[in-house]
Amino acid sequence: GDSLTEGVGDDTNKGGYVPLLASGLDDVCHFRSIESFNYGKSGNRTTQVTARIQESKEIQEGIKKADAIVITIGANDLLKVAKDNIFKSLSVETFSKPREEYITNIKTMYQEIRKYNPNCPIYHLGIYNFKDITELQSIIDLWNQTTLEFAEQEKNVHFVPINDLIYQGNGDEKQQSNVNNLLSEADSFHPNNTGYQIIANTFRDEMLKTQKLWIRRK
């Protein structure tokens, strides 16, 4: 995945949601052992994740061994479109053609993953609005709907929505300060520790619904 998998904004520098997810699953399932691998890289778009899979034997082996795969990707694809149109008025229509390119790229990325692991469940996190702007929310909704529709057509791919849990912050503190208290103070974009815990919990809950697909029992 991208910076959300790498854990940018995590003050503990332990890898964002990844160790929190592993711990949360273990708390419920009491595994004999659980091992996680983090292949997140800040700034990655879908095409760059695909390229890294193609080039890295380590990632290929990690995918082969995986009982379950979690992915964060798509936000940087959207941000690239925004940057390419920085001097234009952004609207949902601006993203119509790039949306088709995104669909092509995400299909290619998944095809590459499935070369090494055809059957394990994949949990794909949606993206969230980091600014309380109505037009931006419409664009985020379009991007998430695109990923959802793709996931629904694929075998063992589960879309995990996160926007509603992140973009408005948490509790009265956000309402009083007009600052999203689930995002890092350093950039007001990446999750902070609390935000990553929410992401981990959301992944955990979705994975537990489908635990028969990935838990090994001896």
PDB file of C-alpha atoms in Angstrom, residues 21-205:
ATOM      1  CA  LEU A  21      -4.565  -4.840  13.468  1.00  0.00           C
ATOM      2  CA  ALA A  22      -2.415  -7.876  14.271  1.00  0.00           C
ATOM      3  CA  SER A  23      -2.849  -7.229  18.001  1.00  0.00           C
ATOM      4  CA  GLY A  24      -6.593  -6.666  17.652  1.00  0.00           C
ATOM      5  CA  LEU A  25      -7.094  -9.918  15.773  1.00  0.00           C
ATOM      6  CA  ASP A  26      -4.979 -11.801  18.302  1.00  0.00           C
ATOM      7  CA  ASP A  27      -7.006 -10.380  21.205  1.00  0.00           C
ATOM      8  CA  VAL A  28     -10.169 -11.879  19.718  1.00  0.00           C
ATOM      9  CA  CYS A  29      -8.874 -15.087  18.119  1.00  0.00           C
ATOM     10  CA  HIS A  30      -5.977 -15.978  20.466  1.00  0.00           C
ATOM     11  CA  PHE A  31      -3.697 -17.236  17.720  1.00  0.00           C
ATOM     12  CA  ARG A  32      -0.870 -19.629  18.410  1.00  0.00           C
ATOM     13  CA  SER A  33       1.158 -17.215  16.298  1.00  0.00           C
ATOM     14  CA  ILE A  34       0.499 -14.278  13.995  1.00  0.00           C
ATOM     15  CA  GLU A  35       2.996 -12.614  11.685  1.00  0.00           C
ATOM     16  CA  SER A  36       2.564  -9.438   9.656  1.00  0.00           C
ATOM     17  CA  PHE A  37       4.610  -7.879   6.857  1.00  0.00           C
ATOM     18  CA  ASN A  38       4.361  -4.208   5.965  1.00  0.00           C
ATOM     19  CA  TYR A  39       5.032  -3.274   2.334  1.00  0.00           C
ATOM     20  CA  GLY A  40       3.616   0.238   2.493  1.00  0.00           C
ATOM     21  CA  LYS A  41       5.482   3.063   0.765  1.00  0.00           C
ATOM     22  CA  SER A  42       4.535   6.706   1.083  1.00  0.00           C
ATOM     23  CA  GLY A  43       3.308   8.377  -2.088  1.00  0.00           C
ATOM     24  CA  ASN A  44       2.596   5.164  -3.990  1.00  0.00           C
ATOM     25  CA  ARG A  45      -0.135   5.048  -6.591  1.00  0.00           C
ATOM     26  CA  THR A  46      -1.613   1.814  -7.953  1.00  0.00           C
ATOM     27  CA  THR A  47       0.903   1.690 -10.824  1.00  0.00           C
ATOM     28  CA  GLN A  48       3.802   2.033  -8.403  1.00  0.00           C
ATOM     29  CA  VAL A  49       2.551  -0.760  -6.162  1.00  0.00           C
ATOM     30  CA  THR A  50       2.250  -2.941  -9.261  1.00  0.00           C
ATOM     31  CA  ALA A  51       5.824  -2.112 -10.258  1.00  0.00           C
ATOM     32  CA  ARG A  52       7.143  -2.933  -6.787  1.00  0.00           C
ATOM     33  CA  ILE A  53       5.409  -6.307  -6.830  1.00  0.00           C
ATOM     34  CA  GLN A  54       6.908  -7.055 -10.226  1.00  0.00           C
ATOM     35  CA  GLU A  55      10.406  -6.059  -9.121  1.00  0.00           C
ATOM     36  CA  SER A  56      10.615  -7.326  -5.537  1.00  0.00           C
ATOM     37  CA  LYS A  57      11.155 -11.013  -4.781  1.00  0.00           C
ATOM     38  CA  GLU A  58      10.577 -10.204  -1.110  1.00  0.00           C
ATOM     39  CA  ILE A  59       7.098  -8.824  -1.791  1.00  0.00           C
ATOM     40  CA  GLN A  60       6.291 -11.715  -4.126  1.00  0.00           C
ATOM     41  CA  GLU A  61       7.251 -14.226  -1.412  1.00  0.00           C
ATOM     42  CA  GLY A  62       5.279 -12.274   1.170  1.00  0.00           C
ATOM     43  CA  ILE A  63       2.177 -12.397  -1.016  1.00  0.00           C
ATOM     44  CA  LYS A  64       2.622 -16.145  -1.580  1.00  0.00           C
ATOM     45  CA  LYS A  65       2.749 -16.816   2.159  1.00  0.00           C
ATOM     46  CA  ALA A  66      -0.156 -14.531   3.064  1.00  0.00           C
ATOM     47  CA  ASP A  67      -3.343 -15.923   4.599  1.00  0.00           C
ATOM     48  CA  ALA A  68      -4.903 -12.469   4.179  1.00  0.00           C
ATOM     49  CA  ILE A  69      -3.838  -9.247   2.464  1.00  0.00           C
ATOM     50  CA  VAL A  70      -4.816  -5.719   3.468  1.00  0.00           C
ATOM     51  CA  ILE A  71      -4.366  -2.799   1.090  1.00  0.00           C
ATOM     52  CA  THR A  72      -4.495   0.987   1.279  1.00  0.00           C
ATOM     53  CA  ILE A  73      -4.260   2.552  -2.157  1.00  0.00           C
ATOM     54  CA  GLY A  74      -6.110   5.063  -4.331  1.00  0.00           C
ATOM     55  CA  ALA A  75      -5.666   8.364  -2.506  1.00  0.00           C
ATOM     56  CA  ASN A  76      -2.469   9.256  -4.355  1.00  0.00           C
ATOM     57  CA  ASP A  77      -4.104   8.379  -7.694  1.00  0.00           C
ATOM     58  CA  LEU A  78      -6.812  10.901  -6.854  1.00  0.00           C
ATOM     59  CA  LEU A  79      -4.314  13.513  -5.631  1.00  0.00           C
ATOM     60  CA  LYS A  80      -2.355  13.228  -8.875  1.00  0.00           C
ATOM     61  CA  VAL A  81      -5.478  14.142 -10.835  1.00  0.00           C
ATOM     62  CA  ALA A  82      -6.002  17.131  -8.540  1.00  0.00           C
ATOM     63  CA  LYS A  83      -2.385  18.283  -9.013  1.00  0.00           C
ATOM     64  CA  ASP A  84      -2.591  17.838 -12.795  1.00  0.00           C
ATOM     65  CA  ASN A  85      -5.618  20.139 -12.785  1.00  0.00           C
ATOM     66  CA  ILE A  86      -4.360  22.560 -10.152  1.00  0.00           C
ATOM     67  CA  PHE A  87      -5.231  25.656 -12.186  1.00  0.00           C
ATOM     68  CA  LYS A  88      -8.729  24.415 -13.020  1.00  0.00           C
ATOM     69  CA  SER A  89     -11.914  24.349 -11.000  1.00  0.00           C
ATOM     70  CA  LEU A  90     -12.150  20.785  -9.726  1.00  0.00           C
ATOM     71  CA  SER A  91     -15.450  18.942 -10.024  1.00  0.00           C
ATOM     72  CA  VAL A  92     -16.674  15.377 -10.260  1.00  0.00           C
ATOM     73  CA  GLU A  93     -16.541  15.733 -14.058  1.00  0.00           C
ATOM     74  CA  THR A  94     -12.793  16.460 -13.856  1.00  0.00           C
ATOM     75  CA  PHE A  95     -12.303  12.938 -12.529  1.00  0.00           C
ATOM     76  CA  SER A  96     -14.469  11.060 -15.041  1.00  0.00           C
ATOM     77  CA  LYS A  97     -11.698  10.149 -17.509  1.00  0.00           C
ATOM     78  CA  PRO A  98      -9.024   9.615 -14.810  1.00  0.00           C
ATOM     79  CA  ARG A  99     -11.505   7.298 -13.107  1.00  0.00           C
ATOM     80  CA  GLU A 100     -11.361   4.970 -16.123  1.00  0.00           C
ATOM     81  CA  GLU A 101      -7.568   4.982 -15.959  1.00  0.00           C
ATOM     82  CA  TYR A 102      -7.751   4.213 -12.234  1.00  0.00           C
ATOM     83  CA  ILE A 103      -9.986   1.214 -12.942  1.00  0.00           C
ATOM     84  CA  THR A 104      -7.462  -0.106 -15.473  1.00  0.00           C
ATOM     85  CA  ASN A 105      -4.567   0.413 -13.070  1.00  0.00           C
ATOM     86  CA  ILE A 106      -6.292  -1.232 -10.127  1.00  0.00           C
ATOM     87  CA  LYS A 107      -7.189  -4.248 -12.259  1.00  0.00           C
ATOM     88  CA  THR A 108      -3.545  -4.607 -13.296  1.00  0.00           C
ATOM     89  CA  MET A 109      -2.397  -4.337  -9.675  1.00  0.00           C
ATOM     90  CA  TYR A 110      -4.787  -7.069  -8.564  1.00  0.00           C
ATOM     91  CA  GLN A 111      -3.807  -9.300 -11.456  1.00  0.00           C
ATOM     92  CA  GLU A 112      -0.200  -9.026 -10.299  1.00  0.00           C
ATOM     93  CA  ILE A 113      -1.146  -9.911  -6.718  1.00  0.00           C
ATOM     94  CA  ARG A 114      -3.197 -12.882  -7.862  1.00  0.00           C
ATOM     95  CA  LYS A 115      -0.263 -14.297  -9.806  1.00  0.00           C
ATOM     96  CA  TYR A 116       1.318 -15.129  -6.467  1.00  0.00           C
ATOM     97  CA  ASN A 117      -1.768 -15.800  -4.351  1.00  0.00           C
ATOM     98  CA  PRO A 118      -4.922 -16.615  -6.311  1.00  0.00           C
ATOM     99  CA  ASN A 119      -7.282 -17.297  -3.438  1.00  0.00           C
ATOM    100  CA  CYS A 120      -6.569 -15.527  -0.153  1.00  0.00           C
ATOM    101  CA  PRO A 121      -8.998 -12.765   0.877  1.00  0.00           C
ATOM    102  CA  ILE A 122      -7.967  -9.182   0.203  1.00  0.00           C
ATOM    103  CA  TYR A 123      -9.309  -6.300   2.275  1.00  0.00           C
ATOM    104  CA  HIS A 124      -9.115  -2.953   0.475  1.00  0.00           C
ATOM    105  CA  LEU A 125      -9.532   0.225   2.526  1.00  0.00           C
ATOM    106  CA  GLY A 126     -11.475   3.111   1.059  1.00  0.00           C
ATOM    107  CA  ILE A 127     -10.157   6.675   1.167  1.00  0.00           C
ATOM    108  CA  TYR A 128     -11.396   9.513   3.361  1.00  0.00           C
ATOM    109  CA  ASN A 129     -11.993  13.234   3.037  1.00  0.00           C
ATOM    110  CA  PHE A 130      -9.358  15.203   4.940  1.00  0.00           C
ATOM    111  CA  LYS A 131     -11.113  18.555   4.393  1.00  0.00           C
ATOM    112  CA  ASP A 132     -14.713  19.417   5.221  1.00  0.00           C
ATOM    113  CA  ILE A 133     -15.437  20.540   1.648  1.00  0.00           C
ATOM    114  CA  THR A 134     -18.661  19.408  -0.051  1.00  0.00           C
ATOM    115  CA  GLU A 135     -17.235  19.226  -3.594  1.00  0.00           C
ATOM    116  CA  LEU A 136     -14.248  17.211  -2.395  1.00  0.00           C
ATOM    117  CA  GLN A 137     -16.573  14.805  -0.621  1.00  0.00           C
ATOM    118  CA  SER A 138     -18.400  14.156  -3.893  1.00  0.00           C
ATOM    119  CA  ILE A 139     -15.077  13.300  -5.534  1.00  0.00           C
ATOM    120  CA  ILE A 140     -14.087  11.015  -2.618  1.00  0.00           C
ATOM    121  CA  ASP A 141     -17.462   9.289  -2.911  1.00  0.00           C
ATOM    122  CA  LEU A 142     -16.900   8.727  -6.645  1.00  0.00           C
ATOM    123  CA  TRP A 143     -13.454   7.213  -6.023  1.00  0.00           C
ATOM    124  CA  ASN A 144     -14.735   4.948  -3.244  1.00  0.00           C
ATOM    125  CA  GLN A 145     -17.705   3.840  -5.339  1.00  0.00           C
ATOM    126  CA  THR A 146     -15.303   2.955  -8.155  1.00  0.00           C
ATOM    127  CA  THR A 147     -13.197   0.783  -5.836  1.00  0.00           C
ATOM    128  CA  LEU A 148     -16.310  -0.799  -4.312  1.00  0.00           C
ATOM    129  CA  GLU A 149     -17.708  -1.730  -7.723  1.00  0.00           C
ATOM    130  CA  PHE A 150     -14.370  -3.270  -8.681  1.00  0.00           C
ATOM    131  CA  ALA A 151     -14.188  -5.254  -5.428  1.00  0.00           C
ATOM    132  CA  GLU A 152     -17.688  -6.607  -5.882  1.00  0.00           C
ATOM    133  CA  GLN A 153     -16.700  -8.085  -9.250  1.00  0.00           C
ATOM    134  CA  GLU A 154     -13.612  -9.818  -7.871  1.00  0.00           C
ATOM    135  CA  LYS A 155     -13.353 -13.097  -5.998  1.00  0.00           C
ATOM    136  CA  ASN A 156     -12.503 -12.731  -2.314  1.00  0.00           C
ATOM    137  CA  VAL A 157     -11.990  -8.953  -2.392  1.00  0.00           C
ATOM    138  CA  HIS A 158     -13.671  -6.969   0.381  1.00  0.00           C
ATOM    139  CA  PHE A 159     -14.054  -3.189   0.287  1.00  0.00           C
ATOM    140  CA  VAL A 160     -13.642  -1.598   3.723  1.00  0.00           C
ATOM    141  CA  PRO A 161     -15.185   1.905   3.935  1.00  0.00           C
ATOM    142  CA  ILE A 162     -13.504   4.371   6.298  1.00  0.00           C
ATOM    143  CA  ASN A 163     -14.599   7.878   5.211  1.00  0.00           C
ATOM    144  CA  ASP A 164     -17.503   8.286   7.631  1.00  0.00           C
ATOM    145  CA  LEU A 165     -15.334   7.244  10.589  1.00  0.00           C
ATOM    146  CA  ILE A 166     -12.459   9.628   9.843  1.00  0.00           C
ATOM    147  CA  TYR A 167     -13.390  12.785   7.969  1.00  0.00           C
ATOM    148  CA  GLN A 168     -15.445  14.540  10.645  1.00  0.00           C
ATOM    149  CA  GLY A 169     -13.085  13.809  13.505  1.00  0.00           C
ATOM    150  CA  ASN A 170     -14.053  12.369  16.841  1.00  0.00           C
ATOM    151  CA  GLY A 171     -16.311  13.986  19.454  1.00  0.00           C
ATOM    152  CA  ASP A 172     -16.864  17.548  20.655  1.00  0.00           C
ATOM    153  CA  GLU A 173     -13.186  18.540  20.483  1.00  0.00           C
ATOM    154  CA  LYS A 174     -13.333  18.674  16.678  1.00  0.00           C
ATOM    155  CA  GLN A 175     -16.546  20.698  16.706  1.00  0.00           C
ATOM    156  CA  GLN A 176     -15.030  23.275  19.062  1.00  0.00           C
ATOM    157  CA  SER A 177     -11.671  23.683  17.313  1.00  0.00           C
ATOM    158  CA  ASN A 178     -12.675  22.982  13.689  1.00  0.00           C
ATOM    159  CA  VAL A 179      -9.662  20.648  13.542  1.00  0.00           C
ATOM    160  CA  ASN A 180      -9.959  16.967  12.688  1.00  0.00           C
ATOM    161  CA  ASN A 181      -8.577  15.327  15.818  1.00  0.00           C
ATOM    162  CA  LEU A 182      -8.091  11.999  14.026  1.00  0.00           C
ATOM    163  CA  LEU A 183      -5.451  13.415  11.688  1.00  0.00           C
ATOM    164  CA  SER A 184      -1.788  14.152  12.340  1.00  0.00           C
ATOM    165  CA  GLU A 185      -1.062  17.693  13.511  1.00  0.00           C
ATOM    166  CA  ALA A 186       2.023  17.638  11.280  1.00  0.00           C
ATOM    167  CA  ASP A 187       0.090  17.623   8.004  1.00  0.00           C
ATOM    168  CA  SER A 188      -3.678  17.390   8.755  1.00  0.00           C
ATOM    169  CA  PHE A 189      -3.802  14.620   6.164  1.00  0.00           C
ATOM    170  CA  HIS A 190      -2.463  11.341   7.525  1.00  0.00           C
ATOM    171  CA  PRO A 191      -4.114   9.661  10.520  1.00  0.00           C
ATOM    172  CA  ASN A 192      -2.692  10.166  13.984  1.00  0.00           C
ATOM    173  CA  ASN A 193      -2.422   7.297  16.466  1.00  0.00           C
ATOM    174  CA  THR A 194      -6.148   7.405  17.244  1.00  0.00           C
ATOM    175  CA  GLY A 195      -6.983   7.503  13.544  1.00  0.00           C
ATOM    176  CA  TYR A 196      -4.812   4.466  12.899  1.00  0.00           C
ATOM    177  CA  GLN A 197      -6.514   2.619  15.740  1.00  0.00           C
ATOM    178  CA  ILE A 198      -9.892   3.291  14.078  1.00  0.00           C
ATOM    179  CA  ILE A 199      -8.534   1.975  10.764  1.00  0.00           C
ATOM    180  CA  ALA A 200      -7.157  -1.132  12.501  1.00  0.00           C
ATOM    181  CA  ASN A 201     -10.481  -1.757  14.253  1.00  0.00           C
ATOM    182  CA  THR A 202     -12.394  -1.358  10.996  1.00  0.00           C
ATOM    183  CA  PHE A 203     -10.135  -3.801   9.172  1.00  0.00           C
ATOM    184  CA  ARG A 204     -10.379  -6.203  12.133  1.00  0.00           C
ATOM    185  CA  ASP A 205     -14.167  -6.166  12.192  1.00  0.00           C
TER     186      ASP A 205
END
